[in-house]
Coordinates of C-alpha atoms in Angstrom, one line a residue:
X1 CA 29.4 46.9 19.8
X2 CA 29.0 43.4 20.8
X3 CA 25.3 44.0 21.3
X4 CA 25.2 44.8 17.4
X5 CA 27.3 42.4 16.6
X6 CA 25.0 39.8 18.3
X7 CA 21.9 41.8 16.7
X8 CA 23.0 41.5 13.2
X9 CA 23.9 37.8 13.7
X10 CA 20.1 37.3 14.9
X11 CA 18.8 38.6 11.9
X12 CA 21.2 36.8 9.9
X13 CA 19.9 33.4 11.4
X14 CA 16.4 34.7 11.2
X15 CA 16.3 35.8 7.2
X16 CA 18.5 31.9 7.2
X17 CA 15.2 30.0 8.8
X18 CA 12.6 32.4 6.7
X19 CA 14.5 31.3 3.6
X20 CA 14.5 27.5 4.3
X21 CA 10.5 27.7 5.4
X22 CA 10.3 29.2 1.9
X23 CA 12.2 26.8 0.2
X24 CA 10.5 24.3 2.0
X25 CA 6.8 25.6 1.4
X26 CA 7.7 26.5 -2.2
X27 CA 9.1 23.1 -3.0
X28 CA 5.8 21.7 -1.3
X29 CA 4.0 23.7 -4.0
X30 CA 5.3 23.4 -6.6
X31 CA 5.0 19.7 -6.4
X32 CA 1.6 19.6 -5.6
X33 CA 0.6 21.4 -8.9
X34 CA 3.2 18.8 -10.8
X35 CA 1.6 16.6 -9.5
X36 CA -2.2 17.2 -10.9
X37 CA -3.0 17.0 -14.4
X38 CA -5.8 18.6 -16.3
X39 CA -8.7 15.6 -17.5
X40 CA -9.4 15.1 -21.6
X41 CA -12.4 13.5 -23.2
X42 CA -16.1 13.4 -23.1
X43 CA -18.3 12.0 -20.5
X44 CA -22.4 10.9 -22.2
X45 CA -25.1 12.5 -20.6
X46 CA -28.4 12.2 -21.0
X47 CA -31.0 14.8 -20.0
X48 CA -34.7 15.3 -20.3
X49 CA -35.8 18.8 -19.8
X50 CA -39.6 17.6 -19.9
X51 CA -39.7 14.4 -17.8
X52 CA -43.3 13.2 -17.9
X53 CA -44.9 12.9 -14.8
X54 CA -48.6 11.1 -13.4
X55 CA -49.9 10.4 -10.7
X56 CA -52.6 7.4 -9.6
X57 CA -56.4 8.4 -9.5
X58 CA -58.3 6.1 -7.1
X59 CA -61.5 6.0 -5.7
X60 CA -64.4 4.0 -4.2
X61 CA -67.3 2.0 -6.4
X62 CA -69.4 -0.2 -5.0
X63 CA -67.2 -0.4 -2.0
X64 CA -64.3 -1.0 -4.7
X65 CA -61.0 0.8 -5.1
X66 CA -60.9 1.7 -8.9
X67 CA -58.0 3.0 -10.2
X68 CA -56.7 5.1 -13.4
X69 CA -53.1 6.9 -14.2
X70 CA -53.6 10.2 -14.7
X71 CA -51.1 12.2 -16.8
X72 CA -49.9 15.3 -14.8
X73 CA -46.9 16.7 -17.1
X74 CA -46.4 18.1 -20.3
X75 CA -45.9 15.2 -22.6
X76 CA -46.6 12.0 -23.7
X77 CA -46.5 9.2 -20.9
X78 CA -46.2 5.0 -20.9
X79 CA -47.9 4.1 -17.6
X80 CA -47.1 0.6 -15.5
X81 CA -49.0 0.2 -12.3
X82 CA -48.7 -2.6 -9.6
X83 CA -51.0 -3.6 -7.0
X84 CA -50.2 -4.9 -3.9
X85 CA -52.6 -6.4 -1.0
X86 CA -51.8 -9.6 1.6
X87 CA -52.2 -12.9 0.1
X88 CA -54.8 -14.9 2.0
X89 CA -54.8 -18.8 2.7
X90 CA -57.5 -20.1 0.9
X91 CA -59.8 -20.9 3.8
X92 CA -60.2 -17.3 4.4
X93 CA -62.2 -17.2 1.3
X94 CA -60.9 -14.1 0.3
X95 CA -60.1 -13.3 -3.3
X96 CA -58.3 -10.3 -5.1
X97 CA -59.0 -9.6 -8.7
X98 CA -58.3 -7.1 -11.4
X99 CA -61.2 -6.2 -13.5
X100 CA -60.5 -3.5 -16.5
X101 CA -63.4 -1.6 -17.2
X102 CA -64.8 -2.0 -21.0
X103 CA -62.0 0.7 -22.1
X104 CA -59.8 -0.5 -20.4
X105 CA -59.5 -4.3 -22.3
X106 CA -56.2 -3.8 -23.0
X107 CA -54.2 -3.2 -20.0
X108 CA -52.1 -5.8 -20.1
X109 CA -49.4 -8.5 -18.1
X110 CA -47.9 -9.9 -21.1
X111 CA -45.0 -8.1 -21.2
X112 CA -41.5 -8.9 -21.6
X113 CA -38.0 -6.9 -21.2
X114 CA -34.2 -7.6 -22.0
X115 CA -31.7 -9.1 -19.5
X116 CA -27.8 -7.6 -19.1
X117 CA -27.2 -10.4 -22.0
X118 CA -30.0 -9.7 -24.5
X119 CA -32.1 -12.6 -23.5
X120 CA -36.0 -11.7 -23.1
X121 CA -36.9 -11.5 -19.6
X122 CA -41.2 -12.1 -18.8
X123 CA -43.1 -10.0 -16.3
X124 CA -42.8 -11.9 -13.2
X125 CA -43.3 -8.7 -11.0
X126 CA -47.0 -8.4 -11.7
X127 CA -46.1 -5.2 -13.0
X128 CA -49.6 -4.2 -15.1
X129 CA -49.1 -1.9 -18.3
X130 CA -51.3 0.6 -20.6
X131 CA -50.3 -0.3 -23.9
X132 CA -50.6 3.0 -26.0
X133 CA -49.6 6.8 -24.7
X134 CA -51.5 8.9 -22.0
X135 CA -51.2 12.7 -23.5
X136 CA -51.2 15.2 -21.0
X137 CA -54.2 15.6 -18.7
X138 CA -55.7 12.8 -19.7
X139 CA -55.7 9.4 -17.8
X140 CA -56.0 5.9 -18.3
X141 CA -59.1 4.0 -18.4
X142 CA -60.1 2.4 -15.1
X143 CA -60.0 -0.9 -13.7
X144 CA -60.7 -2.3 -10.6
X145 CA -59.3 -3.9 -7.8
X146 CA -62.3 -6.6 -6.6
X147 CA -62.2 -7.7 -3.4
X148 CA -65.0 -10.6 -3.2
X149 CA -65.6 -13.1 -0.2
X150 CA -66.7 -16.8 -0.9
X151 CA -70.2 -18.2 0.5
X152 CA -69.8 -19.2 4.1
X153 CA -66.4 -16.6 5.0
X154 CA -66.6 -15.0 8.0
X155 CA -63.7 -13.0 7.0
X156 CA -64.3 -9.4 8.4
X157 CA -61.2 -7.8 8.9
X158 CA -59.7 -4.6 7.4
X159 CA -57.0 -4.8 5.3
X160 CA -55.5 -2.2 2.7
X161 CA -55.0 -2.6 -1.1
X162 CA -51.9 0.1 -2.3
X163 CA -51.7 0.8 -6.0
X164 CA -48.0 2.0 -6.9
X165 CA -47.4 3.2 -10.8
X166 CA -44.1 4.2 -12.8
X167 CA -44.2 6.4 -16.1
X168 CA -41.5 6.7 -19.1
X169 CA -41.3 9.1 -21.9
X170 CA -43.6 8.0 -24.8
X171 CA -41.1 9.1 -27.4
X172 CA -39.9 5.7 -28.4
X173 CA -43.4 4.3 -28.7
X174 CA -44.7 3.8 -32.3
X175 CA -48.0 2.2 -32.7
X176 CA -48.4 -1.4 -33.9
X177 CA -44.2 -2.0 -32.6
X178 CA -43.8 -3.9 -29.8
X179 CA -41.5 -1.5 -27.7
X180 CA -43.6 0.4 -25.0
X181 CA -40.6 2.1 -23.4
X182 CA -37.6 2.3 -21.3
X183 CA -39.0 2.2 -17.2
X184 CA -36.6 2.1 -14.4
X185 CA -35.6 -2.1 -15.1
X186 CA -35.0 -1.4 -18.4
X187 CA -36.6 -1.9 -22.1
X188 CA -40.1 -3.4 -22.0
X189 CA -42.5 -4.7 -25.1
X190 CA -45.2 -6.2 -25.8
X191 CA -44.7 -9.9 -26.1
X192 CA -46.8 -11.4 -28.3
X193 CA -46.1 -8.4 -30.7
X194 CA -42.2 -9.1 -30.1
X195 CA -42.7 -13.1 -31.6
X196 CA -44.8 -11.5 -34.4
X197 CA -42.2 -9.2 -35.3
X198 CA -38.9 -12.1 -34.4
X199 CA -40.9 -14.2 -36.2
X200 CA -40.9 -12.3 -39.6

């Protein structure tokens, strides 16, 4: 009898502790899900489900890397391209020059974009742009990069000339308009077309 006595009082204590674990747990529960609240409102998004996309075309003439931006997607492109080689002291008698081929007149420096404030900002990357839309498959005209040595250099030593390029959507382009397109540092246009047109 004691046996069951002692039995029952077990079980007693043991449905006690399950019900207080419960509480607890429940209680734990219940104020996590008080505790999160459901977000309202709109976040902007932009997306672009035919990005254009080029690539640089570059090859040897007369010993001469020239270059053109070909366009490899789907749409419309505005093309930038930058060149980068060492800078040599002048005694070397090396010089690096950008020659555009007679198509390619216009590529162009002369650009300016817009600062965080709104204030123009010039092209003081080197950054060199095609001023009018690539359409797909077709490619820039040429120009480029001389490499010429002064009379009396001995310069003979290899070095490497890397042409990088960047490409926006050509949808915000409108011929004779300054604006050439958004690129990754922002807004860029053509600046003497931007004091025509601010000068109006």
């Amino acid at each position: 009898m004691a046996k069951k006595h002692l039995a029952k009082r077990g079980l007693v204590a043991l449905a006690i502790a399950v019900a207080l674990t419960m509480g607890t747990a429940v209680g734990t529960a219940f104020a996590y899900y008080t505790d999160t609240t459901n977000a309202q409102g709109m976040i902007s998004f932009s997306y672009n489900p035919e990005p254009p996309s080029t690539e640089v075309e570059e090859y040897l003439v007369d010993g001469q890397k020239t270059v053109a931006i070909k366009n490899t997607g789907d749409v419309d492109a505005m093309v930038r391209v930058k060149v980068f080689y060492p800078e040599f002291p002048e005694d070397w008698g090396v010089t690096i020059e950008i020659e555009p081929s007679e198509k390619g007149m216009e590529w162009t420096q002369d650009v300016v974009g817009v600062d965080a404030e709104g204030n123009p900002t010039q092209n003081t990357e080197g950054w060199l742009y095609w001023p009018h839309p690539v359409a797909p498959d077709d490619k820039t005209p040429e120009f480029t990069v001389k490499a010429t040595l002064k009379n009396g250099s001995t310069f003979n030593q290899p070095f490497d000339i890397t042409v990088v390029q960047q490409c926006t959507s050509a949808k915000s382009f409108v011929e004779g308009k300054p604006l050439l397109g958004t690129f990754a540092d922002g807004e860029k246009s053509l600046r003497l077309m931007t004091i025509a047109e601010d000068g109006e």
